[in-house]
């Protein structure tokens, strides 16, 4: 089997059909790819919808889990995936039609470990809300093959989305997602990339990312707001630890600086009275003041 598409499913009853239908509207033979729907203890009707799809499509499998969050669901999917390559799709997003064959062909032809493809943002009416991502000076969609560390420093840019990659499954054997934290993609992406020997991009539009109300960063729930701040600080710790293992540290330095700036802005907006203690913590991590 060539490809496993892992889809964590939680509380997306209104969006799930759009997602799964887009994964079925592809130009790969059905026997060459599987769709692994991971029902993460969803409280709505998602579990039943997943089972209905599996009953009518031989290449769809369902895992029912207790709720553990996005990272845990992805890790559960990885444990059972059988494809040569892995792709992650969030259950409120969707793919363009007939794009998988082109992706798999490039993985095979260039013997890639990682392929990054383009995406766009859409609203809940599935209307594009900003132009197709144009490469900025710090982002490159070059299709030339390079090693993963070079890709990280010279091509990735600041955006870290697990759903923007097709990955050789062997690369992920010892590279699970960190569970129980926000910003898991930013923590995971560099760990994954530095293991890659052959990585490349295509500017082809493949993925549609849905912006909807109630996202983590927009949450007004105090517990979640507090966790966002704590997990941003934990992200700095992880990036610093990863940075010690590589020779070219440019991407890590840039991402840590960006995270520090976001923490300062977040504290100003939400916890201004705690600004002194947070700045002290950043100083203790030796990431503030910024150079």
Short mmCIF file of C-alpha atoms in Angstrom, two decimals:
data_model
loop_
_atom_site.label_atom_id
_atom_site.label_comp_id
_atom_site.label_asym_id
_atom_site.label_seq_id
_atom_site.Cartn_x
_atom_site.Cartn_y
_atom_site.Cartn_z
CA UNK A 1 0.00 0.00 0.00
CA UNK A 2 1.38 3.39 -0.98
CA UNK A 3 -0.33 5.87 1.31
CA UNK A 4 -2.08 6.15 4.68
CA UNK A 5 -4.11 9.29 5.36
CA UNK A 6 -4.60 9.81 9.09
CA UNK A 7 -7.61 11.90 10.11
CA UNK A 8 -8.16 12.74 13.81
CA UNK A 9 -11.90 13.28 14.32
CA UNK A 10 -13.43 15.29 17.14
CA UNK A 11 -16.66 17.31 17.28
CA UNK A 12 -16.76 18.13 13.56
CA UNK A 13 -20.09 16.61 12.57
CA UNK A 14 -20.88 19.55 10.26
CA UNK A 15 -17.57 19.31 8.40
CA UNK A 16 -16.67 15.61 8.34
CA UNK A 17 -18.49 14.65 5.15
CA UNK A 18 -16.71 17.40 3.20
CA UNK A 19 -13.36 16.16 4.49
CA UNK A 20 -13.81 12.43 3.88
CA UNK A 21 -15.49 12.93 0.48
CA UNK A 22 -12.47 14.94 -0.64
CA UNK A 23 -10.18 12.05 0.35
CA UNK A 24 -12.27 9.67 -1.73
CA UNK A 25 -12.28 11.98 -4.78
CA UNK A 26 -8.71 11.11 -5.67
CA UNK A 27 -6.82 9.64 -8.60
CA UNK A 28 -5.05 6.87 -6.70
CA UNK A 29 -6.51 3.36 -7.00
CA UNK A 30 -8.48 2.61 -3.84
CA UNK A 31 -6.34 -0.42 -3.09
CA UNK A 32 -3.23 1.81 -3.05
CA UNK A 33 -4.28 4.07 -0.18
CA UNK A 34 -6.16 3.87 3.09
CA UNK A 35 -8.02 6.47 5.12
CA UNK A 36 -7.62 5.98 8.87
CA UNK A 37 -10.36 7.84 10.75
CA UNK A 38 -9.45 8.20 14.42
CA UNK A 39 -12.59 8.96 16.44
CA UNK A 40 -11.08 10.77 19.42
CA UNK A 41 -14.03 10.15 21.72
CA UNK A 42 -16.10 12.68 19.82
CA UNK A 43 -19.27 13.64 21.74
CA UNK A 44 -21.38 14.28 18.63
CA UNK A 45 -22.33 11.94 15.80
CA UNK A 46 -18.84 11.71 14.29
CA UNK A 47 -18.23 8.15 15.46
CA UNK A 48 -21.35 6.90 13.70
CA UNK A 49 -20.48 8.83 10.53
CA UNK A 50 -17.01 7.26 10.52
CA UNK A 51 -18.49 3.77 10.87
CA UNK A 52 -20.90 4.45 8.01
CA UNK A 53 -18.04 5.43 5.72
CA UNK A 54 -16.03 2.35 6.71
CA UNK A 55 -19.02 0.09 6.00
CA UNK A 56 -19.28 1.35 2.43
CA UNK A 57 -15.62 1.92 1.51
CA UNK A 58 -13.06 -0.87 1.76
CA UNK A 59 -10.13 1.54 2.05
CA UNK A 60 -11.51 3.32 5.15
CA UNK A 61 -10.69 2.11 8.66
CA UNK A 62 -11.97 3.50 11.94
CA UNK A 63 -10.31 3.61 15.35
CA UNK A 64 -12.45 4.60 18.34
CA UNK A 65 -10.41 6.07 21.21
CA UNK A 66 -11.02 7.85 24.47
CA UNK A 67 -10.50 11.56 24.06
CA UNK A 68 -6.80 12.31 24.21
CA UNK A 69 -6.40 15.32 21.94
CA UNK A 70 -5.06 15.88 18.44
CA UNK A 71 -1.55 14.56 19.07
CA UNK A 72 -2.75 11.36 20.73
CA UNK A 73 -5.17 10.71 17.87
CA UNK A 74 -2.45 11.19 15.27
CA UNK A 75 -0.15 8.87 17.21
CA UNK A 76 -2.90 6.24 17.39
CA UNK A 77 -3.31 6.47 13.63
CA UNK A 78 0.42 6.07 13.10
CA UNK A 79 0.42 2.87 15.15
CA UNK A 80 -1.91 1.13 12.70
CA UNK A 81 -1.00 2.84 9.41
CA UNK A 82 0.22 0.45 6.72
CA UNK A 83 1.12 2.82 3.88
CA UNK A 84 4.61 3.48 2.59
CA UNK A 85 3.85 7.18 3.02
CA UNK A 86 1.85 9.13 5.60
CA UNK A 87 -0.32 12.20 5.22
CA UNK A 88 -2.23 14.00 7.99
CA UNK A 89 -5.55 15.70 7.31
CA UNK A 90 -7.55 17.53 9.97
CA UNK A 91 -11.21 16.55 9.94
CA UNK A 92 -12.59 20.03 9.24
CA UNK A 93 -10.21 20.59 6.32
CA UNK A 94 -10.26 19.03 2.86
CA UNK A 95 -8.06 18.22 -0.13
CA UNK A 96 -8.33 19.36 -3.70
CA UNK A 97 -9.64 16.63 -6.01
CA UNK A 98 -7.22 14.30 -7.81
CA UNK A 99 -3.96 15.46 -6.25
CA UNK A 100 -2.69 12.36 -4.46
CA UNK A 101 -1.33 10.54 -7.49
CA UNK A 102 0.91 13.48 -8.40
CA UNK A 103 2.20 13.64 -4.83
CA UNK A 104 2.93 9.93 -4.61
CA UNK A 105 4.59 9.91 -8.03
CA UNK A 106 6.97 12.66 -6.93
CA UNK A 107 7.76 10.81 -3.70
CA UNK A 108 8.55 7.68 -5.70
CA UNK A 109 10.44 9.32 -8.59
CA UNK A 110 12.65 11.51 -6.39
CA UNK A 111 12.90 8.92 -3.59
CA UNK A 112 11.79 11.55 -1.09
CA UNK A 113 11.46 11.28 2.65
CA UNK A 114 9.37 14.47 2.83
CA UNK A 115 7.29 16.42 0.31
CA UNK A 116 5.80 19.80 1.27
CA UNK A 117 2.85 21.09 -0.80
CA UNK A 118 0.89 24.33 -0.94
CA UNK A 119 -2.35 25.21 0.84
CA UNK A 120 -4.94 27.95 1.10
CA UNK A 121 -7.21 29.28 3.86
CA UNK A 122 -10.99 29.13 3.48
CA UNK A 123 -13.93 30.27 5.60
CA UNK A 124 -16.93 28.21 6.71
CA UNK A 125 -18.61 28.84 3.35
CA UNK A 126 -15.50 27.29 1.75
CA UNK A 127 -14.57 30.62 0.19
CA UNK A 128 -10.91 31.53 -0.11
CA UNK A 129 -10.12 34.20 2.47
CA UNK A 130 -6.67 35.09 1.23
CA UNK A 131 -4.74 34.41 -1.98
CA UNK A 132 -2.98 31.14 -2.55
CA UNK A 133 0.19 31.24 -0.47
CA UNK A 134 2.85 33.11 -2.43
CA UNK A 135 6.40 32.22 -1.42
CA UNK A 136 7.91 34.97 0.73
CA UNK A 137 11.62 35.66 0.85
CA UNK A 138 12.03 33.22 3.77
CA UNK A 139 9.84 30.49 2.20
CA UNK A 140 10.83 28.44 -0.82
CA UNK A 141 8.68 25.94 -2.69
CA UNK A 142 11.66 24.74 -4.69
CA UNK A 143 11.26 21.24 -6.10
CA UNK A 144 14.99 20.59 -5.88
CA UNK A 145 15.92 17.83 -3.45
CA UNK A 146 17.93 18.71 -0.34
CA UNK A 147 18.53 17.27 3.12
CA UNK A 148 16.06 18.01 5.89
CA UNK A 149 18.22 20.46 7.84
CA UNK A 150 18.81 22.53 4.71
CA UNK A 151 15.07 22.45 4.05
CA UNK A 152 14.40 23.62 7.60
CA UNK A 153 16.80 26.56 7.44
CA UNK A 154 16.39 27.72 3.85
CA UNK A 155 12.90 26.70 2.70
CA UNK A 156 10.40 26.05 5.50
CA UNK A 157 9.79 29.55 6.83
CA UNK A 158 7.79 30.21 10.00
CA UNK A 159 4.70 28.13 9.20
CA UNK A 160 4.71 24.63 10.71
CA UNK A 161 1.73 22.50 9.72
CA UNK A 162 1.88 18.71 9.85
CA UNK A 163 -0.92 18.64 7.27
CA UNK A 164 1.33 20.29 4.67
CA UNK A 165 3.58 17.25 4.24
CA UNK A 166 3.62 13.79 2.75
CA UNK A 167 6.18 11.74 4.69
CA UNK A 168 7.87 8.38 4.35
CA UNK A 169 6.44 6.28 7.21
CA UNK A 170 9.84 4.98 8.30
CA UNK A 171 10.80 8.55 9.19
CA UNK A 172 8.04 8.67 11.82
CA UNK A 173 8.82 5.46 13.70
CA UNK A 174 10.60 7.37 16.47
CA UNK A 175 8.95 10.73 15.90
CA UNK A 176 5.57 10.86 17.65
CA UNK A 177 3.64 14.02 18.34
CA UNK A 178 4.03 15.43 21.84
CA UNK A 179 0.73 14.83 23.61
CA UNK A 180 -1.18 17.16 25.87
CA UNK A 181 0.21 20.45 24.52
CA UNK A 182 -0.83 23.15 22.09
CA UNK A 183 1.49 24.15 19.21
CA UNK A 184 2.31 20.47 18.69
CA UNK A 185 3.01 21.02 14.98
CA UNK A 186 5.69 23.63 15.67
CA UNK A 187 7.37 21.32 18.17
CA UNK A 188 7.12 18.27 15.88
CA UNK A 189 8.01 19.67 12.44
CA UNK A 190 11.72 20.36 13.06
CA UNK A 191 12.16 16.98 14.79
CA UNK A 192 10.70 15.30 11.73
CA UNK A 193 12.61 17.34 9.15
CA UNK A 194 16.11 16.97 10.60
CA UNK A 195 15.74 13.20 10.19
CA UNK A 196 15.05 13.50 6.46
CA UNK A 197 17.80 12.82 3.96
CA UNK A 198 15.76 13.88 0.91
CA UNK A 199 13.15 16.64 1.05
CA UNK A 200 11.50 18.85 -1.58
CA UNK A 201 8.41 20.96 -2.22
CA UNK A 202 5.78 21.49 -4.86
CA UNK A 203 3.85 24.73 -5.29
CA UNK A 204 0.79 22.70 -6.31
CA UNK A 205 -2.33 23.62 -4.31
CA UNK A 206 -3.32 20.47 -2.42
CA UNK A 207 -4.77 21.39 0.98
CA UNK A 208 -7.62 23.63 2.15
CA UNK A 209 -7.37 24.85 5.75
CA UNK A 210 -10.68 25.87 7.34
CA UNK A 211 -10.73 28.90 9.61
CA UNK A 212 -13.64 28.66 12.02
CA UNK A 213 -14.76 30.22 15.28
CA UNK A 214 -13.62 28.71 18.55
CA UNK A 215 -10.00 27.95 17.68
CA UNK A 216 -7.50 27.49 20.50
CA UNK A 217 -5.86 30.89 20.02
CA UNK A 218 -9.23 32.66 19.92
CA UNK A 219 -10.59 30.93 23.01
CA UNK A 220 -11.95 33.03 25.87
CA UNK A 221 -11.92 30.08 28.26
CA UNK A 222 -9.57 31.07 31.09
CA UNK A 223 -8.11 27.57 31.53
CA UNK A 224 -7.28 27.37 27.84
CA UNK A 225 -5.89 30.90 27.81
CA UNK A 226 -3.57 30.05 30.68
CA UNK A 227 -2.50 26.82 28.99
CA UNK A 228 -1.69 28.69 25.78
CA UNK A 229 0.80 30.83 27.69
CA UNK A 230 2.32 27.87 29.52
CA UNK A 231 2.68 25.82 26.36
CA UNK A 232 4.35 28.70 24.50
CA UNK A 233 6.99 28.69 27.23
CA UNK A 234 7.33 24.91 26.97
CA UNK A 235 7.74 25.27 23.21
CA UNK A 236 10.78 27.46 23.76
CA UNK A 237 12.31 24.77 26.00
CA UNK A 238 11.77 22.09 23.33
CA UNK A 239 13.16 24.24 20.52
CA UNK A 240 16.24 25.08 22.59
CA UNK A 241 16.81 21.38 23.28
CA UNK A 242 16.45 20.50 19.60
CA UNK A 243 18.71 23.37 18.56
CA UNK A 244 21.61 21.90 20.54
CA UNK A 245 21.62 18.83 18.27
CA UNK A 246 22.12 20.65 14.94
CA UNK A 247 24.99 22.59 13.42
CA UNK A 248 22.91 25.15 11.52
CA UNK A 249 20.70 26.85 14.09
CA UNK A 250 19.15 29.66 12.00
CA UNK A 251 15.58 28.35 11.86
CA UNK A 252 15.51 27.57 15.58
CA UNK A 253 16.85 31.01 16.47
CA UNK A 254 14.19 32.64 14.31
CA UNK A 255 11.32 30.52 15.63
CA UNK A 256 12.37 31.07 19.26
CA UNK A 257 12.49 34.83 18.65
CA UNK A 258 9.06 34.72 17.01
CA UNK A 259 7.69 32.75 19.96
CA UNK A 260 9.12 35.25 22.45
CA UNK A 261 7.47 38.12 20.57
CA UNK A 262 4.15 36.26 20.55
CA UNK A 263 4.42 35.63 24.30
CA UNK A 264 5.01 39.32 25.01
CA UNK A 265 2.02 40.28 22.85
CA UNK A 266 -0.12 37.60 24.51
CA UNK A 267 0.81 38.77 28.01
CA UNK A 268 0.09 42.39 27.08
CA UNK A 269 -3.38 41.39 25.85
CA UNK A 270 -4.32 38.94 28.60
CA UNK A 271 -2.03 39.05 31.65
CA UNK A 272 -0.47 42.50 31.73
CA UNK A 273 -0.19 42.51 35.51
CA UNK A 274 2.11 39.44 35.22
CA UNK A 275 4.45 40.99 32.65
CA UNK A 276 7.41 41.34 35.03
CA UNK A 277 7.39 37.69 36.11
CA UNK A 278 7.00 36.45 32.53
CA UNK A 279 9.89 38.62 31.33
CA UNK A 280 12.01 37.24 34.18
CA UNK A 281 11.19 33.72 33.02
CA UNK A 282 12.18 34.59 29.46
CA UNK A 283 15.44 36.10 30.72
CA UNK A 284 16.12 32.92 32.69
CA UNK A 285 15.75 30.94 29.46
CA UNK A 286 18.31 33.33 27.91
CA UNK A 287 15.91 34.34 25.12
CA UNK A 288 15.18 37.91 26.23
CA UNK A 289 16.14 40.64 25.47
CA UNK A 290 16.15 39.70 21.79
CA UNK A 291 19.36 40.35 19.91
#
